[in-house]
GROMACS .gro file of C-alpha atoms in nm:
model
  166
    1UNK     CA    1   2.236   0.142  -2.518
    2UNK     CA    2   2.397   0.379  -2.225
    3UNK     CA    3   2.536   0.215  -1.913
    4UNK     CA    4   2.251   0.431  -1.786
    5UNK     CA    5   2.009   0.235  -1.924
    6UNK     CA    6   2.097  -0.057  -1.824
    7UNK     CA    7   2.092  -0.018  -1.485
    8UNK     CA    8   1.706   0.121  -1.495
    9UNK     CA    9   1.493  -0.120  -1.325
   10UNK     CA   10   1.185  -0.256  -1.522
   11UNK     CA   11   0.912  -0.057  -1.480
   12UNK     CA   12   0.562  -0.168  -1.308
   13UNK     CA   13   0.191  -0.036  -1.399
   14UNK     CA   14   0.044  -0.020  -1.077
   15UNK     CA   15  -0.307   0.004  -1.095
   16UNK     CA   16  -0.510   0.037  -0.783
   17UNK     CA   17  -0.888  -0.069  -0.820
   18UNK     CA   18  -1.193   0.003  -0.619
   19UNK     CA   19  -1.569  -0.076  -0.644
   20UNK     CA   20  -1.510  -0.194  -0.973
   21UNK     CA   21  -1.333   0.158  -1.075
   22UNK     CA   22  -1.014   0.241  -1.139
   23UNK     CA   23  -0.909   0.472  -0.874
   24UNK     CA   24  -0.514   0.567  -0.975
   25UNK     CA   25  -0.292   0.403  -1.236
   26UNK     CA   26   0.093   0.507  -1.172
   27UNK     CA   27   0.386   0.364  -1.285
   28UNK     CA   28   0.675   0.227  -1.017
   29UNK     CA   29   1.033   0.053  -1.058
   30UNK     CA   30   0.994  -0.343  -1.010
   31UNK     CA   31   1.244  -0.346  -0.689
   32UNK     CA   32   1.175  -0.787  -0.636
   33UNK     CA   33   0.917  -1.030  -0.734
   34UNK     CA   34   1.000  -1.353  -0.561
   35UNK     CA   35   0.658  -1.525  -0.665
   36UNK     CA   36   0.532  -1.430  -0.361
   37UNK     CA   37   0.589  -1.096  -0.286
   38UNK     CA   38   0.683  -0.787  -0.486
   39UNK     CA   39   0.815  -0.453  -0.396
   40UNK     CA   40   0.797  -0.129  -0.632
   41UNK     CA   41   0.957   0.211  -0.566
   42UNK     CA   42   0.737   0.497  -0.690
   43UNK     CA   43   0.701   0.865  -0.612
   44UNK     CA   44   0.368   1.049  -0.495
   45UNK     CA   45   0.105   0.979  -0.767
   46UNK     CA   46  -0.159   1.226  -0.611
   47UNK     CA   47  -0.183   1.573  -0.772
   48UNK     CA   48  -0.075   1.795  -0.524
   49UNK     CA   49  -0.051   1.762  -0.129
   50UNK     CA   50  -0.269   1.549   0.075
   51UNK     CA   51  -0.288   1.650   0.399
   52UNK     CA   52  -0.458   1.389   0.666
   53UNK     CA   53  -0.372   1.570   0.972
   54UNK     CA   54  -0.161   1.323   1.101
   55UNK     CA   55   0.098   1.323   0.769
   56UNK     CA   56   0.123   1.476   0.472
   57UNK     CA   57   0.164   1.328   0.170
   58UNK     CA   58   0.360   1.581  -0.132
   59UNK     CA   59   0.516   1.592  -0.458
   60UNK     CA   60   0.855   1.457  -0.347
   61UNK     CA   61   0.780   1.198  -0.169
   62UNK     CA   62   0.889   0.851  -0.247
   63UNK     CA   63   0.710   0.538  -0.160
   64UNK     CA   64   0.854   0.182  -0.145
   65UNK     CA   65   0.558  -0.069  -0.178
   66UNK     CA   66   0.476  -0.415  -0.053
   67UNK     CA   67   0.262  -0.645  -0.236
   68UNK     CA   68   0.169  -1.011  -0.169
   69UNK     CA   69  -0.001  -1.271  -0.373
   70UNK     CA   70  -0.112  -1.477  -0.099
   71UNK     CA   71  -0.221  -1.184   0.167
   72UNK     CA   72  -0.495  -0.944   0.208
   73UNK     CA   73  -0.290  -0.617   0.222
   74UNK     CA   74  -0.006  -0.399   0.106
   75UNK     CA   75   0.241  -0.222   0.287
   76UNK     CA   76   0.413   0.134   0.219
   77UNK     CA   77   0.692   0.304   0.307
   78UNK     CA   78   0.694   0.630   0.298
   79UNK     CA   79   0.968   0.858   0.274
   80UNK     CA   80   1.024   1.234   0.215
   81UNK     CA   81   1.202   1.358  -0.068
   82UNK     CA   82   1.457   1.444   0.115
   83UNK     CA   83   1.514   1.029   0.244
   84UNK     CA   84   1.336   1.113   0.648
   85UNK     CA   85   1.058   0.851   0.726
   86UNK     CA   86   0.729   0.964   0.752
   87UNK     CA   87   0.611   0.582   0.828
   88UNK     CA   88   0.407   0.312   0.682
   89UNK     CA   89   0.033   0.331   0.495
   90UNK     CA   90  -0.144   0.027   0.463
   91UNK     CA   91  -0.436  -0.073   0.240
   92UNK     CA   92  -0.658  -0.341   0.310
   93UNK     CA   93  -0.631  -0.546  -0.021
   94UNK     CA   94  -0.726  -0.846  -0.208
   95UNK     CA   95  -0.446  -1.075  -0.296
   96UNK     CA   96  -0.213  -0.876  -0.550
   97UNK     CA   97  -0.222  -0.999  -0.915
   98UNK     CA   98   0.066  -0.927  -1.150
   99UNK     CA   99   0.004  -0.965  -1.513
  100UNK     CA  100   0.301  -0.911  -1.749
  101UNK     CA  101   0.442  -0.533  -1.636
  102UNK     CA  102   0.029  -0.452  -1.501
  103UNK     CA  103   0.011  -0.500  -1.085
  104UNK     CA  104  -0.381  -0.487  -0.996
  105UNK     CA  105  -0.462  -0.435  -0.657
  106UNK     CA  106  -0.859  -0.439  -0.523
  107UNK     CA  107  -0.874  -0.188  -0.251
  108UNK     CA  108  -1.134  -0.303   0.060
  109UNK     CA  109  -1.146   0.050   0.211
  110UNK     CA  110  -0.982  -0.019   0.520
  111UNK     CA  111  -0.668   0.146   0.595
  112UNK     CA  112  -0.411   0.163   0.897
  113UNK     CA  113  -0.121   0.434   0.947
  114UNK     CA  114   0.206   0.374   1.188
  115UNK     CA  115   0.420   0.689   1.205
  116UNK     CA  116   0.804   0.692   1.188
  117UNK     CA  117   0.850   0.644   1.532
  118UNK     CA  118   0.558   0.440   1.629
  119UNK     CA  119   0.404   0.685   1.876
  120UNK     CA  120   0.089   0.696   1.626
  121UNK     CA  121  -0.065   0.384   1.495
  122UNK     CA  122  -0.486   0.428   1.375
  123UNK     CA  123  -0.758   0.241   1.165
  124UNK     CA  124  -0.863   0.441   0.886
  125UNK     CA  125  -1.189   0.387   0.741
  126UNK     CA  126  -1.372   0.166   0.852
  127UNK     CA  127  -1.674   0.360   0.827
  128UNK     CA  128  -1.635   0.361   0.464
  129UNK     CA  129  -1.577  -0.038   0.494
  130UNK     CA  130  -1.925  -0.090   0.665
  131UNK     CA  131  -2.107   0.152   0.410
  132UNK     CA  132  -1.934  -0.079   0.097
  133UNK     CA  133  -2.156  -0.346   0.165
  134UNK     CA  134  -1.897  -0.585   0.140
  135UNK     CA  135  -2.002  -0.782   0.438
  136UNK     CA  136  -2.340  -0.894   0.261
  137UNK     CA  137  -2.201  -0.941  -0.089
  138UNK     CA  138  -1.913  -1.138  -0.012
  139UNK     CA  139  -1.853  -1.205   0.369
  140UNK     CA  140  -1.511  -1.421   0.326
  141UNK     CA  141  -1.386  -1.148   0.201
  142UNK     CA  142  -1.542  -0.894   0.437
  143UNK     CA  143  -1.406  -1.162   0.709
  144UNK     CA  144  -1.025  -1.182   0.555
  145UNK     CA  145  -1.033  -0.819   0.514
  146UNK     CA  146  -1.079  -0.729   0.856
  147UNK     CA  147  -0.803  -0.999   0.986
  148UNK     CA  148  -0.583  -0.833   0.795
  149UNK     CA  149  -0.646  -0.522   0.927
  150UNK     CA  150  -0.628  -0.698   1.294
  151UNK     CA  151  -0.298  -0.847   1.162
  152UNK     CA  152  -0.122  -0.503   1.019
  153UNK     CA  153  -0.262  -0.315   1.372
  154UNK     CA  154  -0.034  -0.605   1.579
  155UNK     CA  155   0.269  -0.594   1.307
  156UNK     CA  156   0.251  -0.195   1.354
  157UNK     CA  157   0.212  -0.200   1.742
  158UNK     CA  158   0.486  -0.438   1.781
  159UNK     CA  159   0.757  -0.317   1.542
  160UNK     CA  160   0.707  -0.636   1.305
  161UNK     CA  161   0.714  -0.438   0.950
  162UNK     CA  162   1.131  -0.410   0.957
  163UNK     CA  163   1.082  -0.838   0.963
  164UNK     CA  164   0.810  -0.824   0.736
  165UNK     CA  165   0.936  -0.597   0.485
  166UNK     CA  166   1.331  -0.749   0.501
   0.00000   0.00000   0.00000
């Protein structure tokens, strides 16, 4: 074995699931896993660019995620490939479950962005949140999802991700 190789970092299946469906399945380094929390390091797993209007998202870019067993979202950092910070997307989640080297994650639809420099914080979807029907089939859920949301929106408003993510 090189001295290369061992320095790798284990590798993490990522697999993020909605409405039952695998959406995308990309693998990530394994940066920590304290029990509670675990952070992977993985670059842009869409095909292409993906252009919201208020960030793009490109082949290059490297994201540094935040995962929690005992909260209802994750956190991401994103960076460009060249190491600038774009800022932080968040996904409303169910509570992430780690099995072996496979990290599931149940996305709930809501979303929030904070830019770099904080100037731009915004809800995303919760139109598509309302039309899941998630408040009728499971309304704890529905109810812990939309804290969380409530939660990342004061975190990002008041600079609390560098304490959150340290």
């Amino acid at each position: 074995m090189s001295a290369n190789s061992a320095d790798r970092l284990p590798q993490l299946d990522v697999v993020l699931v909605k409405a039952g469906r695998t959406k995308i399945r990309y693998t990530g380094e394994l940066l920590a896993d304290d029990g509670t929390r675990l952070a992977v390091r993985a670059p842009w797993a869409g095909s292409g660019v993906r252009d919201f209007g208020f960030v793009r998202f490109e082949p290059g870019d490297v994201f540094t995620e935040y995962y929690w067993r005992d909260r209802w979202y994750a956190v991401k950092e994103v960076r460009s490939g060249t190491g600038a910070l774009k800022g932080w997307y968040c996904d409303v989640t169910r509570p992430a479950l780690r099995t072996g080297s496979e990290l599931v994650v149940e996305d709930l639809d809501l979303d929030l962005w904070r830019s770099a420099d904080g100037s731009d914080v915004r809800r995303l979807d919760e139109d598509e949140f309302a039309e899941s029907g998630l408040g009728d089939s499971d309304p704890q859920a529905a109810s812990a999802a939309l804290a969380a949301l409530d939660e990342l929106e004061s975190l990002a408003r008041g600079g609390g991700f560098t304490a959150l993510l340290a």
